[in-house]
Coordinates of C-alpha atoms and ligand atoms in Angstrom, one line a residue:
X1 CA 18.7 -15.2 -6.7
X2 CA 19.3 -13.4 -3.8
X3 CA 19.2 -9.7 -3.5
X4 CA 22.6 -7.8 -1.8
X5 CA 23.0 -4.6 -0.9
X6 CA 26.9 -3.4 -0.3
X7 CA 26.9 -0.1 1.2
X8 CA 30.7 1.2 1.1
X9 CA 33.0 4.2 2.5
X10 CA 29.9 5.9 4.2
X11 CA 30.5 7.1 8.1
X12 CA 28.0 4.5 9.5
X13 CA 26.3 5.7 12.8
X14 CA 24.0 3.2 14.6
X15 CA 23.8 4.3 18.3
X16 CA 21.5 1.6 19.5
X17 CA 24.9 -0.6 18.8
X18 CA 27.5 2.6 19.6
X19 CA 28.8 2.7 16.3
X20 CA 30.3 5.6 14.7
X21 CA 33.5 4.4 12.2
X22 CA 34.2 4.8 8.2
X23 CA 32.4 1.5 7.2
X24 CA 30.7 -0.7 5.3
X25 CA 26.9 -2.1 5.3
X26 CA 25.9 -5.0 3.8
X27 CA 22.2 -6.9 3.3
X28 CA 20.8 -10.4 2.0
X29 CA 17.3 -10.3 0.9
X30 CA 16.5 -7.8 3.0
X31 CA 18.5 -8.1 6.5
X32 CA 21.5 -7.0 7.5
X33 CA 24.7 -9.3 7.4
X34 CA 28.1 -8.5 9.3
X35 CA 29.5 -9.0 6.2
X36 CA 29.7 -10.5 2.9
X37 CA 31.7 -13.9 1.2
X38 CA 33.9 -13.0 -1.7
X39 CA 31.1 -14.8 -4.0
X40 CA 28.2 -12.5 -2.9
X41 CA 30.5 -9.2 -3.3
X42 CA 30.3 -10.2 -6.8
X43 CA 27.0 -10.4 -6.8
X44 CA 26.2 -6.9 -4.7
X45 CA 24.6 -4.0 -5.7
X46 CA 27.2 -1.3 -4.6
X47 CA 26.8 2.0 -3.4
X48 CA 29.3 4.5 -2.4
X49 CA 28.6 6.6 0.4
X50 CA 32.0 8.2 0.9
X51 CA 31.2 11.5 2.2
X52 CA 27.8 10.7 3.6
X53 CA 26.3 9.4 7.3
X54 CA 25.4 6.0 6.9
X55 CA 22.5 5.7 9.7
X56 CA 19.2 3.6 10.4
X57 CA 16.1 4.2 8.3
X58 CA 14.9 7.3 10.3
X59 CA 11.4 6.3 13.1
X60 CA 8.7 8.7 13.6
X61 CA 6.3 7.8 16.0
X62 CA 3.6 10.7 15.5
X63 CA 2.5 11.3 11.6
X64 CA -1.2 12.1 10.4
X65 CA -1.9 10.5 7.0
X66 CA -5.5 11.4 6.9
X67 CA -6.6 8.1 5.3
X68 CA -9.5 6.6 5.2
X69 CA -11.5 10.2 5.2
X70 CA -9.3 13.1 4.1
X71 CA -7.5 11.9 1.2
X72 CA -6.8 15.2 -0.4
X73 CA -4.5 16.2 2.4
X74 CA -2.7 13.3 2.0
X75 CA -2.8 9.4 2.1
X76 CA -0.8 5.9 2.5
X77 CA 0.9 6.7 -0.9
X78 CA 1.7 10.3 -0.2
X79 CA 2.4 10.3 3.5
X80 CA 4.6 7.6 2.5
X81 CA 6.5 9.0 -0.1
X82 CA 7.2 12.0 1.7
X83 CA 8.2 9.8 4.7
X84 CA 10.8 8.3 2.2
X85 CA 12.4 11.5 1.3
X86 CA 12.9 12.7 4.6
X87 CA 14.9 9.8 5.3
X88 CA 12.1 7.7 7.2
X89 CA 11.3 4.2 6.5
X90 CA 9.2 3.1 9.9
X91 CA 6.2 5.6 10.9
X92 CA 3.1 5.2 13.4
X93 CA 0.0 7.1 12.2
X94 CA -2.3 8.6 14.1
X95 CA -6.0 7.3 14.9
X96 CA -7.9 10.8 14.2
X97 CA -8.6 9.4 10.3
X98 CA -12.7 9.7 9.5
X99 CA -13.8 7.0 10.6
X100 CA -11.1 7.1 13.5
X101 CA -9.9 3.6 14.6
X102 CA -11.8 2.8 17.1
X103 CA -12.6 -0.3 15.8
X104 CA -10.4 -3.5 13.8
X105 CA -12.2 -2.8 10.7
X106 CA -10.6 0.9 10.3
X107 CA -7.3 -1.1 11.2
X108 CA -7.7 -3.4 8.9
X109 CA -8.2 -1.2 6.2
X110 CA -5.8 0.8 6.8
X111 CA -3.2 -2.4 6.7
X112 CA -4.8 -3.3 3.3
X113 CA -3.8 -0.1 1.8
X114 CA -0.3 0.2 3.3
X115 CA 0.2 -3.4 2.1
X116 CA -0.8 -2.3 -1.2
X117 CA 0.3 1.4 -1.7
X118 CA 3.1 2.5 0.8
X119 CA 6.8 2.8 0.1
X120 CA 8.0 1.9 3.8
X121 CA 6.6 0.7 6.8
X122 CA 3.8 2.0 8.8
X123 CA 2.4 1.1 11.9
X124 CA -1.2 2.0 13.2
X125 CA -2.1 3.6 16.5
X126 CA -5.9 3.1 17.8
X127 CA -8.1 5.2 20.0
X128 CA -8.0 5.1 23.6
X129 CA -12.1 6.0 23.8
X130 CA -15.0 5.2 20.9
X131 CA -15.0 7.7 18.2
X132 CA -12.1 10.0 20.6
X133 CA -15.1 11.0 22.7
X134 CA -13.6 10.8 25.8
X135 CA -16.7 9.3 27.3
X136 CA -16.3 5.2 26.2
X137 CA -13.1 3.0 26.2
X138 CA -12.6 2.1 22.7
X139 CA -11.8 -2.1 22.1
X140 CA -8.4 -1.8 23.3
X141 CA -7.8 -6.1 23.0
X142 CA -9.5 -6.2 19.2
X143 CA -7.3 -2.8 18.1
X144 CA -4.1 -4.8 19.5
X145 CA -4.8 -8.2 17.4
X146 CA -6.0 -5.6 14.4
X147 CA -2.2 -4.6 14.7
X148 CA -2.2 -1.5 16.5
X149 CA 1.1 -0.5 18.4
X150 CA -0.5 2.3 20.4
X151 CA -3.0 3.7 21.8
X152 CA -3.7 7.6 21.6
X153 CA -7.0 10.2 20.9
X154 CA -4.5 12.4 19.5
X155 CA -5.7 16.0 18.6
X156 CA -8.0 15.2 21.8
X157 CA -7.0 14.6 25.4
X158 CA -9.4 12.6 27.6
X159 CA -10.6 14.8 30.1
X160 CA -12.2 12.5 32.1
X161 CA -9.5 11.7 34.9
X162 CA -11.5 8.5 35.5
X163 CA -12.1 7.6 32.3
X164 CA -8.5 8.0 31.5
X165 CA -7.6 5.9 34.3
X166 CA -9.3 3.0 33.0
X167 CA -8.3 3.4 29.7
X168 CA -4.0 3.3 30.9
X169 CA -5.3 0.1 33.1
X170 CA -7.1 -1.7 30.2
X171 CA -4.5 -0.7 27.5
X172 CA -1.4 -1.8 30.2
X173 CA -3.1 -4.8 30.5
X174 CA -2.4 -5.6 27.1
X175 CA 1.0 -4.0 27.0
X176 CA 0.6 -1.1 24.7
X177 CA 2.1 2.2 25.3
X178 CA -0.4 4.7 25.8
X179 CA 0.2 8.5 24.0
X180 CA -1.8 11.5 25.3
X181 CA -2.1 14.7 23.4
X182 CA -1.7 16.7 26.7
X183 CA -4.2 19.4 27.1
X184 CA -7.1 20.3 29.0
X185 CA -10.1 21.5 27.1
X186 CA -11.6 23.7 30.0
X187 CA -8.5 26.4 29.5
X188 CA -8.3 26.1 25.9
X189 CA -11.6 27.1 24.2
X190 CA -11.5 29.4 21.6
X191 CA -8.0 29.3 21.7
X192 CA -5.5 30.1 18.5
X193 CA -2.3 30.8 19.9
X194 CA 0.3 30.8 23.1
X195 CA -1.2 32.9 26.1
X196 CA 1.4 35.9 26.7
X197 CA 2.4 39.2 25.5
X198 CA 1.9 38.1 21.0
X199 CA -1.1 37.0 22.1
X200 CA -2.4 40.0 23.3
X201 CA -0.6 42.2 21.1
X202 CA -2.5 40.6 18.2
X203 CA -5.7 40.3 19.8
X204 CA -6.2 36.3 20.0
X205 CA -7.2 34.1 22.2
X206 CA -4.6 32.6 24.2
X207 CA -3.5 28.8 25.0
X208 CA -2.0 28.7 28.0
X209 CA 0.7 26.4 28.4
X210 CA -0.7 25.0 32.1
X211 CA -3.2 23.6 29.4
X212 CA -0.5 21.2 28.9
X213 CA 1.4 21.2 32.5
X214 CA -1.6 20.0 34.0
X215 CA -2.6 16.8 32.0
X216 CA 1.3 16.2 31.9
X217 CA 0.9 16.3 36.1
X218 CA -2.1 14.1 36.1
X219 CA -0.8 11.7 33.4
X220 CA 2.4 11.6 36.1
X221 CA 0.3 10.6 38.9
X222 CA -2.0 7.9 37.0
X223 CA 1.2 6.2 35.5
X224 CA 2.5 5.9 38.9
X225 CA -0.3 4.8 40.7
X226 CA -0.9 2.3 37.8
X227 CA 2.0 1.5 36.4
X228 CA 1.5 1.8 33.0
X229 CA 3.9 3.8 30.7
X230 CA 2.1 7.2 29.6
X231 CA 4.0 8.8 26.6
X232 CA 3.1 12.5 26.1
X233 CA 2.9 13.5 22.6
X234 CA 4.6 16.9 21.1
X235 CA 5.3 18.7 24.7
X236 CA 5.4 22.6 24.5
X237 CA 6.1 24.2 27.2
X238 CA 9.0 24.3 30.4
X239 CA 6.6 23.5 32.9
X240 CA 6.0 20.2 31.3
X241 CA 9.4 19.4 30.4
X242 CA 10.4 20.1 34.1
X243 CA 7.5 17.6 35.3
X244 CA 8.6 15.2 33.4
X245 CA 11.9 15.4 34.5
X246 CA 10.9 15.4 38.1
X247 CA 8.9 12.1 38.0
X248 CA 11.6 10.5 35.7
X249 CA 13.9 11.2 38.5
X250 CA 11.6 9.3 41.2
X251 CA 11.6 6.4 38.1
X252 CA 7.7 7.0 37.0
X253 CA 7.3 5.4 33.2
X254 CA 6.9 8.5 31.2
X255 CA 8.1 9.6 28.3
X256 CA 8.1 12.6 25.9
X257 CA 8.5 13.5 22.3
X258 CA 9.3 16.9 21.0
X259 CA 8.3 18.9 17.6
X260 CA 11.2 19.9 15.1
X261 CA 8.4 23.1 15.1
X262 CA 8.6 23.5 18.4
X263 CA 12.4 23.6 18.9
X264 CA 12.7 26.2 16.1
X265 CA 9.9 28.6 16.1
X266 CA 8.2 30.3 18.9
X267 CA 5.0 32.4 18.9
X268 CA 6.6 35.6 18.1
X269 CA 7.3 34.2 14.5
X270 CA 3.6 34.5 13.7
X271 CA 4.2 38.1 13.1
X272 CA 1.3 39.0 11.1
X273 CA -1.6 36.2 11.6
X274 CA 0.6 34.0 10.2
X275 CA -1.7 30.9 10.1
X276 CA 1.4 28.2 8.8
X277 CA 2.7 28.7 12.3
X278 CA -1.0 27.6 13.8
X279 CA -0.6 24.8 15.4
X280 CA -1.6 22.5 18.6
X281 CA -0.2 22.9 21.0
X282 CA 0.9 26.2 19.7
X283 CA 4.5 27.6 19.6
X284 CA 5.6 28.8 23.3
X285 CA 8.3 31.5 24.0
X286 CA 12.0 31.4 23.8
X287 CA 12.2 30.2 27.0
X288 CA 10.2 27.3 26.3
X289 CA 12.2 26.6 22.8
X290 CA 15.1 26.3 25.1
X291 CA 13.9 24.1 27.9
X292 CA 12.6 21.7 25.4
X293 CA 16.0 21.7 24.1
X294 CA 17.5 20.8 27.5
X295 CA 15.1 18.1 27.8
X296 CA 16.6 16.2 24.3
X297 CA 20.0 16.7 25.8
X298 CA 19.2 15.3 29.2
X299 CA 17.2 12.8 27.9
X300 CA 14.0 14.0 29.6
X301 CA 12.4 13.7 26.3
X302 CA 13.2 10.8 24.7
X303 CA 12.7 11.1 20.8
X304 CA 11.7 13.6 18.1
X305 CA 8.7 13.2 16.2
X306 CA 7.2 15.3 13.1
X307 CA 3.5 15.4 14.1
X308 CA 2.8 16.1 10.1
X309 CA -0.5 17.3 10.0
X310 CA -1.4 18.1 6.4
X311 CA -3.7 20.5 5.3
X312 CA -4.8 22.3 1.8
X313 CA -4.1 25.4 1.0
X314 CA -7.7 26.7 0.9
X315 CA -8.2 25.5 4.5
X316 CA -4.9 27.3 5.3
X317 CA -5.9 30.1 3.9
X318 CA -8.4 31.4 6.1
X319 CA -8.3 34.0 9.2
X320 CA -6.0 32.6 11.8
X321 CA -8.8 31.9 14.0
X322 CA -10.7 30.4 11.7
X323 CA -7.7 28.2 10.3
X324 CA -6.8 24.3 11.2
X325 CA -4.0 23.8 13.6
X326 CA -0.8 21.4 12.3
X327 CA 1.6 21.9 9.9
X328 CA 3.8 19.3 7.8
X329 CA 7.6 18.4 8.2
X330 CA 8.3 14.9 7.2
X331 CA 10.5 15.8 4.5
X332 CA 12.4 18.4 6.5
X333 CA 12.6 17.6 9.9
X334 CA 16.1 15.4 9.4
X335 CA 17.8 18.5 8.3
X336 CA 16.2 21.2 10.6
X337 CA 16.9 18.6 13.8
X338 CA 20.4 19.1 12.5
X339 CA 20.5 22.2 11.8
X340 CA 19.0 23.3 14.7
X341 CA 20.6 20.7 17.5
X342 CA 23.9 19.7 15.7
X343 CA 25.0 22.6 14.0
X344 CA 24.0 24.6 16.9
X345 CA 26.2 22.4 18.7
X346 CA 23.7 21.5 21.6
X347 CA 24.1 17.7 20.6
X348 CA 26.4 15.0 18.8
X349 CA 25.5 13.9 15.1
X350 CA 25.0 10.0 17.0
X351 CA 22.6 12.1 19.6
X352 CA 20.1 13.4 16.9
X353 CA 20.4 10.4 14.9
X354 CA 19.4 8.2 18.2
X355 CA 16.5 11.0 18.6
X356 CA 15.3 9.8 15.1
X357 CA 16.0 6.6 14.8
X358 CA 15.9 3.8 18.2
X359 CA 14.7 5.5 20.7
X360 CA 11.3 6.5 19.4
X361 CA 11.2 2.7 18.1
X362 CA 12.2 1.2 21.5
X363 CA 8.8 3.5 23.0
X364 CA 6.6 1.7 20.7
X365 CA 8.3 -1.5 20.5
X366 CA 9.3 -1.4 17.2
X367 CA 11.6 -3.5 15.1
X368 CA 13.5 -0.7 13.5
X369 CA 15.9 1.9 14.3
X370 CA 19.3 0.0 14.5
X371 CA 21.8 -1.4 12.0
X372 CA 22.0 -4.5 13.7
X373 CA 23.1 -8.0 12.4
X374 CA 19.5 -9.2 11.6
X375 CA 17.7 -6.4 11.7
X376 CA 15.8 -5.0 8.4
X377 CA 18.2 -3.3 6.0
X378 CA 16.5 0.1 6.3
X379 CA 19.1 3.0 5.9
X380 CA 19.4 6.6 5.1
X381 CA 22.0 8.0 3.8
X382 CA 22.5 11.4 4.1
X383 CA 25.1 14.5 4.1
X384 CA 25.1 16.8 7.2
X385 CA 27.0 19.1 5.7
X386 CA 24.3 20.1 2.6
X387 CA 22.5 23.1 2.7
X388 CA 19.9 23.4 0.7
X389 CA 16.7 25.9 0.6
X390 CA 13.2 24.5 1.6
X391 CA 10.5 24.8 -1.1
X392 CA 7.3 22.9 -0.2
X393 CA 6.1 23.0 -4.0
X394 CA 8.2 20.1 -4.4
X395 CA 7.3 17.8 -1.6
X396 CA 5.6 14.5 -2.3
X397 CA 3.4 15.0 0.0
X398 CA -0.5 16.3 -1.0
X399 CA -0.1 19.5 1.2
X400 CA 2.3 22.4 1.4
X401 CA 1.8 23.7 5.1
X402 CA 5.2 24.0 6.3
X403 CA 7.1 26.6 8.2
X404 CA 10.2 25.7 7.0
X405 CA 9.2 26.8 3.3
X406 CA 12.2 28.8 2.2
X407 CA 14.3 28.4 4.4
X408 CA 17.9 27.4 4.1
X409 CA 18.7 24.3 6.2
X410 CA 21.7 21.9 6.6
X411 CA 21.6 18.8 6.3
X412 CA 20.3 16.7 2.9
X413 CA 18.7 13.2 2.6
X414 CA 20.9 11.4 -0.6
X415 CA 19.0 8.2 -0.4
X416 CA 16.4 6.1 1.5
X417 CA 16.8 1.9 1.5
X418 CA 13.7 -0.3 2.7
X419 CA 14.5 -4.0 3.4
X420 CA 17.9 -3.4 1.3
X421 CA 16.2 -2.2 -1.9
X422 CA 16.3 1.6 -2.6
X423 CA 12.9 3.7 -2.4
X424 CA 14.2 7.1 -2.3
X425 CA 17.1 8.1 -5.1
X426 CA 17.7 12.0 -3.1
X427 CA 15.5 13.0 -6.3
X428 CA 12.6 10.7 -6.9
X429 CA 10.6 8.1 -5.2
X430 CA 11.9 5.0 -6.5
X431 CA 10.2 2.4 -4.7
Ligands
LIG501 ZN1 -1.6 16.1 19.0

């Protein structure tokens, strides 16, 4: 018998279609349906979302799941269940797992277990170079047939401009998006936090932000002298943002993704060593919270992405300059996008929700983020209006480094549908 999902009353907002009405939703085994024969109704299991967003299974095109290799931070099951509750139902992990996947055999492990353990779907990225050395291209053709949908040394840049401009040739060639973790080495060493006044007046090294500005530049210039789109991963800083803008104008094929850290926090709110605001790149200034903002209005960057990084505690809990960068956010970054884009009143409900959903799935060529006729029934259902306090002891994911811990936000997650069939309940993992 087929399974049928009747969604009912709910405000359904798809903006990849420009939809925003008091609607219905309705899916057969899986896939969406413009609607539903008086027989199959019958049949339906319904849900009543009077009162909530009805909106596409939420995209994020940046986690860390640290599996193979670090499964205490977190792995498939985990990173997957947390996905879930924030809302997500299509992720793209990052290749910096031990042993990093360089190689189809790391791919292909990786697709065993999310076949076997995860709760919604998850796309792997590979390595631009062997082992993220910077020094050899890694098999860019094998990592593509393995199943890869991107190509990335994330938590490293290539340094090498030649190298690098090879390795956006050979992955173009095989039409994969290439994602650089923009920031040159030379002028970050030692580094802990952003170079200016906090940095001094706590007496660690700083990270300037032309770290960033300058691989953004040269990542400008090699996409338009080859062609190939260059997507730069979690940008930080004004200088990069007005870059981008600049060669976006001239019609260069860039893109750019923002933090929800980095559009909330800035380095002053490390106070004292704070080392759950350590991360990389590391929080700017207000000035540089703001511009990033402009760039999600005006569309110079083009999607939000969480860039959870878990840690444990014990690592966490270290000096600051001894601590790991990255913090976690998978389970909070719906309702502090919200809170702090809509409810700020910078941008529309339909604008986040695009941020979240479509656009970072269009980048990567993804089969998700829309509530089209067709498409896979993946939905989240959530009420803007919610607030509710942040407490990281009950994530599902392994780790509890995250900012937002305690704090109030707006904007709930009340339940999470993969392929029509629910995995998150707004309580428990029910996948
Ligand atoms: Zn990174």
């Amino acid at each position: 018998m087929s399974h049928i999902l009747w969604i009912t009353g709910g405000r359904v907002i798809d903006p990849a279609n420009q939809r925003d009405a008091i609607g219905d939703i309705y899916a057969i085994d899986g896939q969406l349906v413009d609607s539903l024969s008086d027989a199959q109704k019958a049949q339906a299991t319904q849900v009543n979302a009077t009162g909530l967003v009805v909106a596409p299974g939420l995209v994020d095109i940046h986690v860390h799941f640290r599996d193979p290799g670090q499964t205490h931070k977190e792995d498939i099951r985990s990173g997957t269940e947390a996905a879930a509750a924030g809302g997500f139902t299509t992720v793209v992990c990052m290749p910096n797992t031990s042993p990093v996947c360089d190689n189809a055999g790391t791919i292909q492990r990786i697709m065993d277990k999310v076949e076997r353990d995860a709760v919604i779907r998850v796309h792997p990225s590979g390595c631009l170079t062997l082992g993220m050395k910077g020094e050899h291209l890694a098999p860019t053709g094998q990592l593509k047939n393995a199943g890869v949908v991107a190509v990335t040394d994330d938590g490293k840049c290539v340094q090498s401009n030649e190298i690098m401009r090879r390795a956006v040739e050979y992955a173009n060639m095989f039409d994969l998006i290439i994602m650089d973790h923009c920031q040159d080495a030379s002028l970050t060493e030692g580094a802990v936090m952003n170079e200016g006044e906090c940095s001094i007046r706590l007496g660690l090294r700083g990270w300037p932000s032309a770290a960033e500005d300058i691989i953004v530049a040269r990542n400008v210039i090699l996409s338009e002298t080859t062609g190939a789109h260059i997507h730069m991963q979690h940008v930080s800083s004004a200088a990069s943002v007005d870059i981008l803008r600049r060669a976006k104008q001239r019609g260069v094929a860039v893109s750019g993704e923002a933090s929800p850290h980095h559009i909330e926090f800035i380095d002053q709110d490390i106070g004292d060593y704070d080392t759950g605001l350590k991360m990389n790149p590391p929080l700017r200034t207000a000035a540089d919270r703001e511009a990033l903002i402009v760039g999600l209005c005006d569309g110079t960057l083009d999607c939000i992405a969480t860039d959870h990084a878990p840690h444990s505690p014990t690592e966490k809990d270290q000096e600051f300059d001894t601590a790991p960068f990255g913090i976690i956010g998978l389970e909070n970054s719906l309702a502090s996008s919200l809170t702090t884009l809509y409810h700020s009143k910078r941008l529309s409900l339909n604008e986040v929700i695009a941020l979240m959903t479509h656009k970072g799935a269009e980048l990567c060529k993804l089969d998700a983020g829309t509530l089209s006729a067709g498409a896979n029934a993946d939905i989240c259902l959530f009420d803007p209006n919610e607030s509710w306090t942040v407490d990281a002891e009950k994530f599902f994911s392994k780790s509890r480094n995250c900012p937002w811990h305690g704090k109030r936000l707006t904007g709930k997650v009340k339940a999470t549908y993969l392929a029509g069939k629910q995995v998150f309940d707004g309580t428990s993992i029910t996948a």
